[in-house]
Coordinates of C-alpha atoms and ligand atoms in Angstrom, one line a residue:
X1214 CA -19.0 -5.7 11.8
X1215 CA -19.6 -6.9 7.9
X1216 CA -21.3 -10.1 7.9
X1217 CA -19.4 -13.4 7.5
X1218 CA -18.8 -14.9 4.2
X1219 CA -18.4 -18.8 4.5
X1220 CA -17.2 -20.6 1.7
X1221 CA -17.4 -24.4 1.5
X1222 CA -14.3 -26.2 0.5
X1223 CA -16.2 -29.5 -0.6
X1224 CA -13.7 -32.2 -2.1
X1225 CA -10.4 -30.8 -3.1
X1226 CA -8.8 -34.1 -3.7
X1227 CA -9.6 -35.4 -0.7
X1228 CA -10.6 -39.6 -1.1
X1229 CA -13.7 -40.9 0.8
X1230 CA -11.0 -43.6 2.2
X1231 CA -8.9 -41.4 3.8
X1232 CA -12.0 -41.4 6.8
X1233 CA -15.0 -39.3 5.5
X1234 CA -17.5 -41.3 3.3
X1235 CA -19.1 -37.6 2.7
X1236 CA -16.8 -36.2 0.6
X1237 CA -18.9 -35.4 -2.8
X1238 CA -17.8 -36.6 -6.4
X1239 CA -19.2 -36.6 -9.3
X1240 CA -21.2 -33.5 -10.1
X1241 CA -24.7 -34.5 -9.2
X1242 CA -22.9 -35.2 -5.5
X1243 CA -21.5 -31.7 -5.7
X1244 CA -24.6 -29.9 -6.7
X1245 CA -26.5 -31.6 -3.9
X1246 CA -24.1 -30.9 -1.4
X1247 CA -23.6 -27.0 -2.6
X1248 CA -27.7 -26.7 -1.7
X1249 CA -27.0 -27.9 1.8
X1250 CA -24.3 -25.9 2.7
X1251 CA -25.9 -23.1 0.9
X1252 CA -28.7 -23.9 3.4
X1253 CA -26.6 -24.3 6.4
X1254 CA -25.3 -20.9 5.7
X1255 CA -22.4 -20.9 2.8
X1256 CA -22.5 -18.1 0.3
X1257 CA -20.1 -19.8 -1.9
X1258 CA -18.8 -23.4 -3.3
X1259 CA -15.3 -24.2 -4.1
X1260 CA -14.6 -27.6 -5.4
X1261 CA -12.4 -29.7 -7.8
X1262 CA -14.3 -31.8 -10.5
X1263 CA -14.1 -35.5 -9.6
X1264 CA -14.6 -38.8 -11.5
X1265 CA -17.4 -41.3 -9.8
X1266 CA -14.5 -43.2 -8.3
X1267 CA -13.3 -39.9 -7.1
X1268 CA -10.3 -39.6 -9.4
X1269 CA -9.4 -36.5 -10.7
X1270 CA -11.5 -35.4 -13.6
X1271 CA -9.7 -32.1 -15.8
X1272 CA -12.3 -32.3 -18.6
X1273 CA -13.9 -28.9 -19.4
X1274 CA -17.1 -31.0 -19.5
X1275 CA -17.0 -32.4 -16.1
X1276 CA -16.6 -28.5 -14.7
X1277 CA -19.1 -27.4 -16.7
X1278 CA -21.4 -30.0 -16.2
X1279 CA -21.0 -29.4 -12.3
X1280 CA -21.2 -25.5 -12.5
X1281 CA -24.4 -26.1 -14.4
X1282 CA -25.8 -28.2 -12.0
X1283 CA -25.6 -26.0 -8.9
X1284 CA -26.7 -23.0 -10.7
X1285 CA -29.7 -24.4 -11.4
X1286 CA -30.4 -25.7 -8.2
X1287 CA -28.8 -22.5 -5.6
X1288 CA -27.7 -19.2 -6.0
X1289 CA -24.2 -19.9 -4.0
X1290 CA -21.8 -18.5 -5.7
X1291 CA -19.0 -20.5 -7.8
X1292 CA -15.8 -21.2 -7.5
X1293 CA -14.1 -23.8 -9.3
X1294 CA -10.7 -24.6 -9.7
X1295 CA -8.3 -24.3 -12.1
X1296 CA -7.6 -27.2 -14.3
X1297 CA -4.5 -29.0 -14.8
X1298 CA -3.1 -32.3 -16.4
X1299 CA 0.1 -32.1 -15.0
X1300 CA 1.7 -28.8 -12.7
X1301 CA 3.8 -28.3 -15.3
X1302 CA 0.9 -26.6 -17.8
X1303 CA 0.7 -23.4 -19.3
X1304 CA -1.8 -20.3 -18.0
X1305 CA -3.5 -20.7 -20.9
X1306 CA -4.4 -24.3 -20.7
X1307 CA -5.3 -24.2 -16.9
X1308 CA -7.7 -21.5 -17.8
X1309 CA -9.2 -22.4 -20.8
X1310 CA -11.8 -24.4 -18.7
X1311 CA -12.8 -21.3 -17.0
X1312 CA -12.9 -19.0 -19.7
X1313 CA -15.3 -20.9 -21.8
X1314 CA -17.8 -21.3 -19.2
X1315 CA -17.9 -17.8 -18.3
X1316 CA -19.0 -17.0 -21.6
X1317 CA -22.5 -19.0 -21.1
X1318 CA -24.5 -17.3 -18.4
X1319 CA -26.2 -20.8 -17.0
X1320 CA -22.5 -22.0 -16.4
X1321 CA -20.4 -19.1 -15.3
X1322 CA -18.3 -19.3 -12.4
X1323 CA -18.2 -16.2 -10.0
X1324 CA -14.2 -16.5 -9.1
X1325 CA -11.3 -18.5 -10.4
X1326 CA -8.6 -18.3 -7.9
X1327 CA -4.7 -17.4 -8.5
X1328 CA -2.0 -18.8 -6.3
X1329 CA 0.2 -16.0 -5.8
X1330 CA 3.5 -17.9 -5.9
X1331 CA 5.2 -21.3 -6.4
X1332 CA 5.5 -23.7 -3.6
X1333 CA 6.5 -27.2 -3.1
X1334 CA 3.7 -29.5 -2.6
X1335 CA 5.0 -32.9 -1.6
X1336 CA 3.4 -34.2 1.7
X1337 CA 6.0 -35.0 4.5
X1338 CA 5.5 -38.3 7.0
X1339 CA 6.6 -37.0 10.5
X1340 CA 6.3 -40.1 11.8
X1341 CA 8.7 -41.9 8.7
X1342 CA 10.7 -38.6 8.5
X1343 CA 10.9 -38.3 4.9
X1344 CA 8.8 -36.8 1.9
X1345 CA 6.5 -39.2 0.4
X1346 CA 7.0 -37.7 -3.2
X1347 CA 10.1 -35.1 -3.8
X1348 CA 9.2 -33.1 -7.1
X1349 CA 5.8 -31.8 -7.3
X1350 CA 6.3 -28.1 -7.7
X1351 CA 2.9 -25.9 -7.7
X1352 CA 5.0 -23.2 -10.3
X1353 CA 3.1 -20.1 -10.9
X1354 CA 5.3 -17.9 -12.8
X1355 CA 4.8 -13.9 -12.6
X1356 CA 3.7 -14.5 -16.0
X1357 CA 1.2 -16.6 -15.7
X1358 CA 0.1 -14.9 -12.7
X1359 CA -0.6 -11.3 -15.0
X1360 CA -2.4 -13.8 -17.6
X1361 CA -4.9 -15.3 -14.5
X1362 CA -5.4 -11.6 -13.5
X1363 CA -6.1 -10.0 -16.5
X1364 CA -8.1 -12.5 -18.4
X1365 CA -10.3 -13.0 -15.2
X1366 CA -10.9 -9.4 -14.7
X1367 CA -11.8 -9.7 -18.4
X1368 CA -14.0 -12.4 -18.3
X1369 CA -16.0 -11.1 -15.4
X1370 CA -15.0 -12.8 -12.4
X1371 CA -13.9 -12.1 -9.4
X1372 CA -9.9 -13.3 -8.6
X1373 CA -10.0 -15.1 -5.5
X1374 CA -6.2 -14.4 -4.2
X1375 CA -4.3 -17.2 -2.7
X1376 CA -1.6 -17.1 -0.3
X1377 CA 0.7 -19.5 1.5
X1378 CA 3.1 -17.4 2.9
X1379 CA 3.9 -13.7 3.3
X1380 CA 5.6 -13.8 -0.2
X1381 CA 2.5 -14.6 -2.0
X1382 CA 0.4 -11.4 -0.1
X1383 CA 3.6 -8.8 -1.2
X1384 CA 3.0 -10.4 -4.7
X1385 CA -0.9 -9.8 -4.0
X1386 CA 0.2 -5.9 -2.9
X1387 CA 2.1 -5.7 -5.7
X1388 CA -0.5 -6.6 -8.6
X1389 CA -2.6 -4.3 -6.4
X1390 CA -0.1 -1.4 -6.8
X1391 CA 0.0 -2.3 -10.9
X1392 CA -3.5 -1.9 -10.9
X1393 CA -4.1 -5.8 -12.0
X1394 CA -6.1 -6.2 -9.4
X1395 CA -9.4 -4.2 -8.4
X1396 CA -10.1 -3.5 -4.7
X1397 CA -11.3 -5.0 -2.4
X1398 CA -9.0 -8.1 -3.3
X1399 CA -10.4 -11.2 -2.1
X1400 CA -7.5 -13.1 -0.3
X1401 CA -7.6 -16.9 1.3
X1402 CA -4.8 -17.2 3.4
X1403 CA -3.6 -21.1 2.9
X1404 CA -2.6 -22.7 6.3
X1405 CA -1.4 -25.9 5.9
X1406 CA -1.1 -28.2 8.7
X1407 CA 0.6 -32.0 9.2
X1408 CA 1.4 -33.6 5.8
X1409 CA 1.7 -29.7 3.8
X1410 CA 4.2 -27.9 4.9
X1411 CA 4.3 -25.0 2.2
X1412 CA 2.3 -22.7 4.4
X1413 CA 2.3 -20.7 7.6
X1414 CA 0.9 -23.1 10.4
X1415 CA -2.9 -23.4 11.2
X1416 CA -1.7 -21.4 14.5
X1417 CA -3.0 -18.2 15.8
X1418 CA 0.3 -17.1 15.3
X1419 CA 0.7 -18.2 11.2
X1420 CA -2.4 -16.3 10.5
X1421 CA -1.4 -13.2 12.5
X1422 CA 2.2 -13.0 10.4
X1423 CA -0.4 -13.4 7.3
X1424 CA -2.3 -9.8 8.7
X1425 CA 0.6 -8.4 9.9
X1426 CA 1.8 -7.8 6.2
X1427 CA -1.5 -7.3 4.3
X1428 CA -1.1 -3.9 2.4
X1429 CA -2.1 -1.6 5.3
X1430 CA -3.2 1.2 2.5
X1431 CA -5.4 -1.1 0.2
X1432 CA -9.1 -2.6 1.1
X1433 CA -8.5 -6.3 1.4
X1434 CA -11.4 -9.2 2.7
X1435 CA -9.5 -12.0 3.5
X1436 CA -10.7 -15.6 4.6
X1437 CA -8.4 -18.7 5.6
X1438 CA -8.4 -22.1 5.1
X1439 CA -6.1 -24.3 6.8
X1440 CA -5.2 -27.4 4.6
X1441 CA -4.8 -30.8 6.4
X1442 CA -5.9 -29.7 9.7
X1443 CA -9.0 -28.3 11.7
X1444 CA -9.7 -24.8 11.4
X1445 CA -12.4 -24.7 14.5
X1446 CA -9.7 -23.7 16.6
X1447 CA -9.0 -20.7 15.0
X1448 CA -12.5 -19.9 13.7
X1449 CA -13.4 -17.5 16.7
X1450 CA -10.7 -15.7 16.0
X1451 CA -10.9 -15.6 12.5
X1452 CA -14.7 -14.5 12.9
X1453 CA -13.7 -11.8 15.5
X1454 CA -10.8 -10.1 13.3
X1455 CA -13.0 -9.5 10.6
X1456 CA -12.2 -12.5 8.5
X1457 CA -14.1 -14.8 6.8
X1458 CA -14.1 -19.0 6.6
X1459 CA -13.4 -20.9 4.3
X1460 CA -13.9 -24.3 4.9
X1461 CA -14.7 -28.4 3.8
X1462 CA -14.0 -31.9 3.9
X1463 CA -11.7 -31.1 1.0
X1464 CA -9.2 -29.6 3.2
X1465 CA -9.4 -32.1 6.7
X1466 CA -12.3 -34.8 6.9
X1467 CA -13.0 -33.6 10.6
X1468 CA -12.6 -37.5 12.5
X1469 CA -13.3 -34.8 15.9
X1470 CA -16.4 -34.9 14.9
X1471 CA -17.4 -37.6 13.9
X1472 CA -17.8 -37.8 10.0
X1473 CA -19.7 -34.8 9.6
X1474 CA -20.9 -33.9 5.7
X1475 CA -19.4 -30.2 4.7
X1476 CA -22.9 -29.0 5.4
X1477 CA -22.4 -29.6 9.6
X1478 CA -19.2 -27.9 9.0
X1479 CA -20.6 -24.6 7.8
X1480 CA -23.4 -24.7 10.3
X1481 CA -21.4 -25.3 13.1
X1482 CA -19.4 -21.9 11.5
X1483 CA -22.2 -19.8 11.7
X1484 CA -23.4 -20.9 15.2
X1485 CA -20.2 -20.0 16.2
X1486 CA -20.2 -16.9 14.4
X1487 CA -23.9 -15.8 15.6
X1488 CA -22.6 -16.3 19.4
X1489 CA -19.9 -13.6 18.7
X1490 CA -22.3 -11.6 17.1
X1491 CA -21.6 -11.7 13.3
X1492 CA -24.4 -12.9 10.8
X1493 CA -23.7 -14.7 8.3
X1494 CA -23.8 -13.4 4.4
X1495 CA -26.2 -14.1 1.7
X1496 CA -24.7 -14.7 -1.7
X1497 CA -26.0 -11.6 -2.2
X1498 CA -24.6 -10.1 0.6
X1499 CA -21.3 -11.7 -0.5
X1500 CA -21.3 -10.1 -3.7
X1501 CA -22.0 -6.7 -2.2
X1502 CA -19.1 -6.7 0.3
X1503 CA -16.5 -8.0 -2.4
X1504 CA -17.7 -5.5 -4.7
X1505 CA -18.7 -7.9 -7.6
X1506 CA -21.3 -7.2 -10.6
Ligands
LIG1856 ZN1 -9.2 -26.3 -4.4

């Protein structure tokens, strides 16, 4: 079986209060950390840019800075997100970022990611029964989601596919039928667990109605993340399918375990995934089985 790629999901934006003082910040933090999990065994680095009090930073300057920084210090590959100010901004302006730095060689990312739909994005309080916020719409229109694709073909990156439920892989299928889209499409299946409920369960049984309606006639390398909850439970499985793992302290700060650092959760990833017989990519490797440049 193709080796494992494991991405590290470092900060999102997840705060060091909610029970992991490891969560990394500002970029020297995020460049550090990308080494180590690069050590431990990740072959890329998604992450969000961050302020030093871990607010959320949307400059092009503070992504750039970052991307700069872990270039120069690894070879993982890069994957930022997109920026915002508010969800309600245009294609253009939450790509901008990414489009500039992928014009300087010392700063480009390797993928910028497109959410394949619109979801709601309000947390829900089980215990309270009621939303904590009721209006915050993720909105991707099909619009903006032909801009993402074509301008990140053009700028030489890889998309990294999103989806949080079976709506958002037809709309992958689709792009791939329209040609949008070169194969193999990378695609993260979004499991969201506890306070998200715009995705399919971190069950065994959310991520097999995720495979059960990938394309069946189209090469696809898919890897999951499950957002507010712990993905070891479903890693083996993951790993034994022929998916990949992505995974952070941006997603769920792991109190199982202590307070591990997003390194310890990539290396316990590729123990696991060494026992069941699956190395563990290279960034180079990575590149090879996603087919990039
Ligand atoms: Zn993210």
């Amino acid at each position: 079986m193709r080796k494992l790629i494991i991405e590290a999901r470092v900060n999102e934006y997840m705060m060091r209060e909610q029970g992991n003082p490891h969560v990394p910040y500002s970029p020297q933090e995020i460049a550090a950390d990308a080494q180590a999990c690069r050590e431990a065994g990740a072959a890329i680095l998604h992450f969000h840019a961050r302020q030093p009090d871990g607010q959320p930073d949307h400059a092009a300057a503070a992504y750039a800075d970052t991307v700069e920084r872990v270039r120069a210090s690894s070879d993982i590959l890069v994957h930022p997100t997109l920026g915002y100010v508010t969800l309600d901004a245009s294609g253009e302006e939450r790509l901008d970022h990414i489009l500039a730095m992928a014009k300087d060689p010392a700063r480009a990312p390797h993928f910028a990611p497109i959410d394949m739909g619109s979801v709601n994005v309000d947390r829900y309080n089980a215990q309270a029964r009621r939303f904590e916020t009721t209006n915050l719409v993720y909105k991707n229109s099909t619009e903006t989601l032909v801009y993402f694709a074509q301008n990140i073909r053009e700028a030489g990156m890889k998309p990294y596919l999103v989806s949080w439920t079976i709506g958002f892989t037809r709309y992958a299928g689709a792009f791939l039928d329209m040609g949008l889209i070169d194969e193999p499409a990378f695609i993260c299946f979004c499991l969201t667990d506890n306070t998200f409920l715009g995705g399919h369960p971190g069950t065994l049984k959310g991520l097999q109605a995720h495979l059960d309606f990938l394309p069946a006639d189209r090469r696809v390398e898919w890897t999951v993340v499950n957002f507010g909850g712990n993905l070891f439970s479903l890693a083996a499985a993951i790993i034994a399918q022929g998916g990949h793992i992505s995974i952070g302290l941006g997603d769920y700060h792991y109190p199982e375990l202590g307070q591990p650092t997003n390194a310890d959760l990539v290396r316990r990833i590729a123990e696991i995934a060494r026992e069941l017989g699956r190395e563990v990519a290279t960034p180079a490797e990575a590149k090879a089985i996603l087919a990039m440049t």
